mmCIF file of C-alpha atoms in Angstrom:
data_model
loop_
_atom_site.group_PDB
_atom_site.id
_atom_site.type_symbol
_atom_site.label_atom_id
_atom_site.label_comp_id
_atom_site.label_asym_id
_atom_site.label_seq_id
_atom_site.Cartn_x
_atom_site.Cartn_y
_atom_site.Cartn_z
ATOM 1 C CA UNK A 162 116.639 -6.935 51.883
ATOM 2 C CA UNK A 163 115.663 -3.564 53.196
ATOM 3 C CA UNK A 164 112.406 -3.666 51.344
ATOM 4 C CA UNK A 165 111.690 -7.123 53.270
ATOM 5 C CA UNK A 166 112.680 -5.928 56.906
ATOM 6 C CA UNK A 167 110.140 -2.648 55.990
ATOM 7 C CA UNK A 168 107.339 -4.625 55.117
ATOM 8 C CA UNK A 169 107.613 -7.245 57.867
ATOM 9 C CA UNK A 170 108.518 -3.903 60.344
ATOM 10 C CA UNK A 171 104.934 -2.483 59.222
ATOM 11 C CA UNK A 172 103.023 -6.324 59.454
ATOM 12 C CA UNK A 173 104.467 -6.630 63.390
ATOM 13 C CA UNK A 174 103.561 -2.896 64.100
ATOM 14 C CA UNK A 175 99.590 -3.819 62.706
ATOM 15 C CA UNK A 176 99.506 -7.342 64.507
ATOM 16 C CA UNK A 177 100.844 -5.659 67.438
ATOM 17 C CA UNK A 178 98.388 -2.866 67.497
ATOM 18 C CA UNK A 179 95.430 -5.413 67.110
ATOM 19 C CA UNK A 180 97.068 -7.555 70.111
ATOM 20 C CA UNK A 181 97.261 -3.988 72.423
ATOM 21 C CA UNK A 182 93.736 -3.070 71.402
ATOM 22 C CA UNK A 183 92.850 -6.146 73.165
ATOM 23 C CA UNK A 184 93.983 -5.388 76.486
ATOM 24 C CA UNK A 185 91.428 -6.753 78.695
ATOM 25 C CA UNK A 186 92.384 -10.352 77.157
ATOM 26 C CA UNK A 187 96.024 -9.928 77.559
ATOM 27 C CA UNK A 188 96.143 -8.412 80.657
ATOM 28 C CA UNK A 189 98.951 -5.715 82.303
ATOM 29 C CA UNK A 190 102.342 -7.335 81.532
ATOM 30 C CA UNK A 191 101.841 -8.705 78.271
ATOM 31 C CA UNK A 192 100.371 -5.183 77.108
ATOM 32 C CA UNK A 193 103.220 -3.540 78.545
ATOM 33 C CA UNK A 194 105.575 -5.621 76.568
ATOM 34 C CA UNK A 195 103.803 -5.626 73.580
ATOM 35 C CA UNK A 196 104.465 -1.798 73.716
ATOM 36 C CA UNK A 197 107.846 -1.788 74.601
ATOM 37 C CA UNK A 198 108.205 -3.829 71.648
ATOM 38 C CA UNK A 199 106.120 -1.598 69.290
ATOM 39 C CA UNK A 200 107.941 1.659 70.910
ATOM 40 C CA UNK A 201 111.367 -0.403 69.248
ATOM 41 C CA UNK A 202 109.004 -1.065 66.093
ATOM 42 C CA UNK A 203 108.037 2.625 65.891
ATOM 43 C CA UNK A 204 111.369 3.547 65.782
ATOM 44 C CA UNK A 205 112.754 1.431 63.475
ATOM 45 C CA UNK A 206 110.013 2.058 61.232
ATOM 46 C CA UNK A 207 111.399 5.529 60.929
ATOM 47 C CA UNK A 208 114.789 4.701 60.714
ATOM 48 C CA UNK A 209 113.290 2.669 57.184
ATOM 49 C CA UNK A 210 111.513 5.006 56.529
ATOM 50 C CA UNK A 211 113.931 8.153 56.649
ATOM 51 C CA UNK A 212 113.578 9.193 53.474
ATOM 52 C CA UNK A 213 110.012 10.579 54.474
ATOM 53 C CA UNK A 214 111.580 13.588 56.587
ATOM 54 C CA UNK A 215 113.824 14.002 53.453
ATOM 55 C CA UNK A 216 111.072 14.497 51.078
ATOM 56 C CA UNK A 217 108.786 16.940 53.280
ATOM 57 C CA UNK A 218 110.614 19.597 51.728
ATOM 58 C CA UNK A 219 110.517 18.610 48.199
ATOM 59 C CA UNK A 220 107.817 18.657 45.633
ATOM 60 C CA UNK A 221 104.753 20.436 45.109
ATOM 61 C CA UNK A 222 102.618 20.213 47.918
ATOM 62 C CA UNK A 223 98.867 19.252 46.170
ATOM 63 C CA UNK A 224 95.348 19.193 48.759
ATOM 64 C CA UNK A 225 96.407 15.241 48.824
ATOM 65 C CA UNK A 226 99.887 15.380 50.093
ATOM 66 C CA UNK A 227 99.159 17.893 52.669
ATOM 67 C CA UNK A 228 96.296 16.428 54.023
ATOM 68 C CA UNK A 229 98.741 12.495 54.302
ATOM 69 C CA UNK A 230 101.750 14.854 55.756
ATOM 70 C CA UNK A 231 98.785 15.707 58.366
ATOM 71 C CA UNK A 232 97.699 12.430 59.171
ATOM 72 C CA UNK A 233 101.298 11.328 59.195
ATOM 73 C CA UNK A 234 102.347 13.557 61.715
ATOM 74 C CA UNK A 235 99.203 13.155 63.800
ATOM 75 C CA UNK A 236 99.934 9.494 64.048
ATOM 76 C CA UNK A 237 103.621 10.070 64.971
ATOM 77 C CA UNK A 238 102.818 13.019 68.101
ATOM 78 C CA UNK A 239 99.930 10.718 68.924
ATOM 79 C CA UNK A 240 101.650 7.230 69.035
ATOM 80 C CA UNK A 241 104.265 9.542 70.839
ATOM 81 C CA UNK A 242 102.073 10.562 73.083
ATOM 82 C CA UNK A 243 100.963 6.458 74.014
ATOM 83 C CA UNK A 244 104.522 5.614 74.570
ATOM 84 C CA UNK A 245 105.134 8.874 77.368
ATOM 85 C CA UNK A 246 101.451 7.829 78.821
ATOM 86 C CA UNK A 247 102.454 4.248 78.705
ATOM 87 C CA UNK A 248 105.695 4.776 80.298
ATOM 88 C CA UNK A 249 104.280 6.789 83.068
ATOM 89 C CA UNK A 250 101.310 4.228 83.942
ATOM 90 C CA UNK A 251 103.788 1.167 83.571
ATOM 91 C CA UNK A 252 104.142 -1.313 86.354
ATOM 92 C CA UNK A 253 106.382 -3.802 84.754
ATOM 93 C CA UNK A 254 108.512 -2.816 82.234
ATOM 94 C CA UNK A 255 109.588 0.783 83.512
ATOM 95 C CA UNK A 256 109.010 0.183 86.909
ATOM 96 C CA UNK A 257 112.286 1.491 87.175
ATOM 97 C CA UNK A 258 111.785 4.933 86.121
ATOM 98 C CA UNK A 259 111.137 7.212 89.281
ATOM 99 C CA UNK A 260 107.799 8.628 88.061
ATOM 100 C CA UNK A 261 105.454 9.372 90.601
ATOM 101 C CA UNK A 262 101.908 10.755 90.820
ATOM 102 C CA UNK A 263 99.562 11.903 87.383
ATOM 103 C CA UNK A 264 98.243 8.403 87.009
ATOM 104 C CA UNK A 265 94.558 9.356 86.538
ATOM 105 C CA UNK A 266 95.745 12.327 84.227
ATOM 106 C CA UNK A 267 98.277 9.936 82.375
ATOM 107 C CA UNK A 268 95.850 6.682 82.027
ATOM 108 C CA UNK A 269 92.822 9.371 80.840
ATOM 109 C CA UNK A 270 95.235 10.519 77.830
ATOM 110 C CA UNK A 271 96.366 7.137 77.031
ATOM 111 C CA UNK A 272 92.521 5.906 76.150
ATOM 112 C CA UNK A 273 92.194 8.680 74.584
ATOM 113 C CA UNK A 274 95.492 8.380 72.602
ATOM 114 C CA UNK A 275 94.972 5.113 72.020
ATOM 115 C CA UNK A 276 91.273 6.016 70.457
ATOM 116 C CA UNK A 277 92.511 8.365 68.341
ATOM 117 C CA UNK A 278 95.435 6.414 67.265
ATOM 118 C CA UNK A 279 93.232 3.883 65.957
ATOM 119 C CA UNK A 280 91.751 6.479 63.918
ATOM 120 C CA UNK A 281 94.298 7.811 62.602
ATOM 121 C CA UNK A 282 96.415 4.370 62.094
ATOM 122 C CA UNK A 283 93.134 3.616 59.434
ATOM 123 C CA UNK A 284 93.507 6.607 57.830
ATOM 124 C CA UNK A 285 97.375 6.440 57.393
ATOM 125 C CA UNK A 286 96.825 2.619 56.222
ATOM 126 C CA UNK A 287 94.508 3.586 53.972
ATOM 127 C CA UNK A 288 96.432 6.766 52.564
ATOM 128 C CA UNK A 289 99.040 4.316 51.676
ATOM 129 C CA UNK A 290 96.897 1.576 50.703
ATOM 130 C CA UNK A 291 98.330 1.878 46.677
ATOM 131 C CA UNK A 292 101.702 1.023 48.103
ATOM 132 C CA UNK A 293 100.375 -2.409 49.428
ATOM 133 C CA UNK A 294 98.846 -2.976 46.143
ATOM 134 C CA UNK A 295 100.919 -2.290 43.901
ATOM 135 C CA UNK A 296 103.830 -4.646 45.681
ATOM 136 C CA UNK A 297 100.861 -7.131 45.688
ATOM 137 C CA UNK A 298 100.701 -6.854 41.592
ATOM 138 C CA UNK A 299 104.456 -6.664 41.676
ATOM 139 C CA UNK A 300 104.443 -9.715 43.773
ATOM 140 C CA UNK A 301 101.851 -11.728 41.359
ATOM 141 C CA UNK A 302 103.853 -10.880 38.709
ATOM 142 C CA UNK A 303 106.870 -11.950 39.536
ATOM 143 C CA UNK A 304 108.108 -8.804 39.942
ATOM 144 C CA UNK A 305 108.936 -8.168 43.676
ATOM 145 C CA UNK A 306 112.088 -8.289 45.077
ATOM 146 C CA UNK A 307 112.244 -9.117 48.667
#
């Protein structure tokens, strides 16, 4: 069950990233919503994923695993980083929040959050690209439990 509510976690987070990269078709509220719910997707991604911050810690630490612990923690200060920026520049969703003045500062670091995070959400996708297939072989198989 867990290992069904991950994956479909991580295929929302990517359709949801594809539907905020198009922001100029979408316009201001449904972007805004679409990030509230990927800020809720975000986190519950990590909550699945917990055992990550358990593991840091543990292990031998190879050129590899370093370099994905970078990435991996470049994606989570940077999609950190969209959510603040978001928040601050929203005029919807949290309208209610008394935030006041920064908005060229705050909508200049969410592009180029938002740039970045696209790099580094490839990057992460592809570091863990062997997960995907081998649940794909498992899957073929017959293996897979869902």
């Amino acid at each position: 069950m867990k290992r069904t509510v991950k994956i479909a976690v991580d295929i929302l987070m990517t359709l949801g990233l594809l539907f905020l990269m198009g922001y100029q078709f979408w316009g201001d509220v449904a972007h805004e919503w679409a990030g509230a719910g990927m800020f809720a997707l975000f986190i519950l991604h990590h909550i699945l994923n917990g055992g990550w911050y358990k593991s840091l810690f543990r292990g031998k630490y190879t050129p590899f695993r370093v370099f994905q612990i970078v990435v991996d923690v470049l994606v989570l200060l940077d999609m950190l980083g969209l959510m603040v920026n978001g928040a601050i520049l929203s005029n919807y969703v949290f309208d209610f929040l008394p935030i006041q003045g920064g908005m060229s500062f705050a909508r200049t670091l969410h592009m180029l959050a938002s740039f970045w995070g696209f790099l580094l959400m490839a990057l992460h996708l592809g570091l863990h690209w062997n997960v995907f297939l081998g649940m794909a072989r498992k899957a073929e198989e017959g293996r897979l439990r869902w």
